């Protein structure tokens, strides 16, 4: 099974307390698609301008990401700039230049309409709804969101939620959307808005997974040096979607599948933060991935 990934492709400029890099490959769909491609075939729907470097296109192709749904249009590619604070956990958005992204209407090539696993990366909820309008009957829809959409497009987001199986968001966004301080209460309230499952990310503290009567807490892989947290959330959810596509080919997707999927997501995300942009993901080997997964399991297992 392949994963359909829809979202942003960007050229990111990232400042950290020790470094400053310009026009790096970024965007929610970029991280999501590359992460999913570690596990399964990927179909990508996104938009870039004619200035988008060929080398990045070739990288997607090398990862066997299908680009039939990539729109390359006159104009400039979306640019985003952010600065991380001393703790590397919080960041300020310095600029958002939408450019061609401003008029993006995701259009699904006919071959994508039957996709079974769908990852609606971080784009406006109106566009996420528009993607679902073009689909037959996906088996499992995952949606990511951000504070911006909760602020400016809440009605569209609330219309989307009953149409998705899993909502992925961070702690701050969960509090903002529900008005609840307590994350367990927030998780329960988010389920009442429609999604069967909620993955609530807590940055370097891992994530909480909520199901009907099920709950799973997953730590983050402990790291001493974090170079660039950009895209960690998108990598997490991309790997999660790819894992489901590769491992849940028949029958219902269960909470047990999702538990394993979030651990794979956390492991791949932990590699992503070890370098800027997708530099670490470009180099990570299947052996390194398996090794860290086993290490993670050994660190978190206990016998009653
Ligand atoms: P994350 O670190 O998971 O929040 O994702 C960061 C990525 O989101 C960056 O690579 C940005 O290019 C992208 N991004 C930032 N703002 C937006 C936006 N308004 N819409 C879509 N993507 C965005």
mmCIF file of N, CA, C and O and ligand atoms in Angstrom, residues 8 10 12 26-28 31 78 80 84 91 96 101 122-123 146 148-149 229-234, ligand 1:
data_model
loop_
_atom_site.group_PDB
_atom_site.id
_atom_site.type_symbol
_atom_site.label_atom_id
_atom_site.label_comp_id
_atom_site.label_asym_id
_atom_site.label_seq_id
_atom_site.Cartn_x
_atom_site.Cartn_y
_atom_site.Cartn_z
ATOM 1 N N UNK A 8 2.943 21.121 2.533
ATOM 2 C CA UNK A 8 3.769 22.209 1.987
ATOM 3 C C UNK A 8 5.150 21.702 1.607
ATOM 4 O O UNK A 8 5.681 20.771 2.223
ATOM 5 N N UNK A 10 8.786 23.699 1.123
ATOM 6 C CA UNK A 10 9.296 25.040 1.418
ATOM 7 C C UNK A 10 10.802 25.107 1.264
ATOM 8 O O UNK A 10 11.495 24.088 1.247
ATOM 9 N N UNK A 12 13.398 26.671 3.675
ATOM 10 C CA UNK A 12 13.419 27.160 5.061
ATOM 11 C C UNK A 12 14.727 27.869 5.383
ATOM 12 O O UNK A 12 15.804 27.394 5.004
ATOM 13 N N UNK A 26 12.621 22.125 2.994
ATOM 14 C CA UNK A 26 11.744 21.932 4.153
ATOM 15 C C UNK A 26 10.294 21.834 3.712
ATOM 16 O O UNK A 26 10.003 21.658 2.514
ATOM 17 N N UNK A 27 9.399 21.965 4.666
ATOM 18 C CA UNK A 27 7.961 21.879 4.386
ATOM 19 C C UNK A 27 7.364 20.607 4.974
ATOM 20 O O UNK A 27 8.042 19.584 5.092
ATOM 21 N N UNK A 28 6.064 20.704 5.327
ATOM 22 C CA UNK A 28 5.421 19.558 5.993
ATOM 23 C C UNK A 28 5.357 18.334 5.082
ATOM 24 O O UNK A 28 5.595 17.206 5.520
ATOM 25 N N UNK A 31 9.045 16.623 4.660
ATOM 26 C CA UNK A 31 9.437 15.740 5.766
ATOM 27 C C UNK A 31 8.522 14.511 5.825
ATOM 28 O O UNK A 31 8.981 13.390 6.026
ATOM 29 N N UNK A 78 7.288 28.580 -1.798
ATOM 30 C CA UNK A 78 6.996 28.992 -0.417
ATOM 31 C C UNK A 78 8.301 29.076 0.387
ATOM 32 O O UNK A 78 9.148 28.187 0.303
ATOM 33 N N UNK A 80 9.875 29.903 4.361
ATOM 34 C CA UNK A 80 9.563 30.067 5.779
ATOM 35 C C UNK A 80 10.875 30.255 6.541
ATOM 36 O O UNK A 80 11.887 29.632 6.206
ATOM 37 N N UNK A 84 15.198 29.369 16.603
ATOM 38 C CA UNK A 84 15.062 28.604 17.853
ATOM 39 C C UNK A 84 15.709 29.350 18.997
ATOM 40 O O UNK A 84 16.758 29.985 18.829
ATOM 41 N N UNK A 91 10.379 28.223 19.431
ATOM 42 C CA UNK A 91 10.906 28.955 18.289
ATOM 43 C C UNK A 91 9.959 30.091 17.925
ATOM 44 O O UNK A 91 8.778 30.081 18.289
ATOM 45 N N UNK A 96 7.003 34.295 6.822
ATOM 46 C CA UNK A 96 6.290 33.294 6.027
ATOM 47 C C UNK A 96 5.954 33.956 4.696
ATOM 48 O O UNK A 96 5.127 34.854 4.651
ATOM 49 N N UNK A 101 2.367 29.072 -2.921
ATOM 50 C CA UNK A 101 1.551 28.308 -1.968
ATOM 51 C C UNK A 101 0.223 29.035 -1.685
ATOM 52 O O UNK A 101 -0.768 28.412 -1.315
ATOM 53 N N UNK A 122 0.463 19.550 7.328
ATOM 54 C CA UNK A 122 0.049 20.865 7.789
ATOM 55 C C UNK A 122 -0.151 21.854 6.642
ATOM 56 O O UNK A 122 0.801 22.439 6.129
ATOM 57 N N UNK A 123 -1.417 21.983 6.252
ATOM 58 C CA UNK A 123 -1.867 23.049 5.336
ATOM 59 C C UNK A 123 -3.237 23.473 5.853
ATOM 60 O O UNK A 123 -3.762 22.859 6.787
ATOM 61 N N UNK A 146 -1.809 23.096 12.918
ATOM 62 C CA UNK A 146 -0.936 23.991 13.696
ATOM 63 C C UNK A 146 -1.756 25.140 14.290
ATOM 64 O O UNK A 146 -2.912 25.364 13.896
ATOM 65 N N UNK A 148 -1.761 28.253 13.854
ATOM 66 C CA UNK A 148 -2.277 29.233 12.890
ATOM 67 C C UNK A 148 -3.708 28.900 12.464
ATOM 68 O O UNK A 148 -4.591 29.763 12.448
ATOM 69 N N UNK A 149 -3.960 27.623 12.137
ATOM 70 C CA UNK A 149 -5.291 27.227 11.632
ATOM 71 C C UNK A 149 -6.320 27.229 12.754
ATOM 72 O O UNK A 149 -7.491 27.510 12.520
ATOM 73 N N UNK A 229 15.300 21.126 15.293
ATOM 74 C CA UNK A 229 14.053 20.368 15.491
ATOM 75 C C UNK A 229 13.031 20.546 14.370
ATOM 76 O O UNK A 229 11.983 19.905 14.395
ATOM 77 N N UNK A 230 13.316 21.387 13.377
ATOM 78 C CA UNK A 230 12.331 21.642 12.314
ATOM 79 C C UNK A 230 11.923 20.330 11.632
ATOM 80 O O UNK A 230 12.779 19.535 11.240
ATOM 81 N N UNK A 231 10.626 20.152 11.509
ATOM 82 C CA UNK A 231 10.135 18.984 10.775
ATOM 83 C C UNK A 231 10.084 17.706 11.581
ATOM 84 O O UNK A 231 9.710 16.654 11.052
ATOM 85 N N UNK A 232 10.436 17.775 12.877
ATOM 86 C CA UNK A 232 10.407 16.542 13.681
ATOM 87 C C UNK A 232 8.982 15.984 13.708
ATOM 88 O O UNK A 232 8.770 14.775 13.553
ATOM 89 N N UNK A 233 7.999 16.891 13.877
ATOM 90 C CA UNK A 233 6.603 16.438 13.946
ATOM 91 C C UNK A 233 6.149 15.836 12.618
ATOM 92 O O UNK A 233 5.438 14.830 12.590
ATOM 93 N N UNK A 234 6.588 16.414 11.519
ATOM 94 C CA UNK A 234 6.193 15.910 10.197
ATOM 95 C C UNK A 234 6.887 14.577 9.906
ATOM 96 O O UNK A 234 6.313 13.693 9.272
HETATM 97 P P1 LIG B 1 7.329 21.581 12.230
HETATM 98 O O1 LIG B 1 8.741 21.799 12.723
HETATM 99 O O2 LIG B 1 6.879 20.166 12.358
HETATM 100 O O3 LIG B 1 6.388 22.576 12.770
HETATM 101 O O4 LIG B 1 7.341 21.827 10.651
HETATM 102 C C1 LIG B 1 8.118 22.807 10.107
HETATM 103 C C2 LIG B 1 7.850 22.911 8.617
HETATM 104 O O5 LIG B 1 6.553 23.475 8.414
HETATM 105 C C3 LIG B 1 8.870 23.815 7.985
HETATM 106 O O6 LIG B 1 9.698 23.069 7.118
HETATM 107 C C4 LIG B 1 8.024 24.876 7.266
HETATM 108 O O7 LIG B 1 8.436 25.048 5.939
HETATM 109 C C5 LIG B 1 6.600 24.366 7.332
HETATM 110 N N1 LIG B 1 5.629 25.431 7.595
HETATM 111 C C6 LIG B 1 5.780 26.530 8.379
HETATM 112 N N2 LIG B 1 4.670 27.302 8.369
HETATM 113 C C7 LIG B 1 3.773 26.688 7.550
HETATM 114 C C8 LIG B 1 2.441 26.991 7.082
HETATM 115 N N3 LIG B 1 1.791 28.087 7.481
HETATM 116 N N4 LIG B 1 1.843 26.101 6.253
HETATM 117 C C9 LIG B 1 2.485 24.997 5.859
HETATM 118 N N5 LIG B 1 3.732 24.664 6.219
HETATM 119 C C10 LIG B 1 4.391 25.485 7.061
#
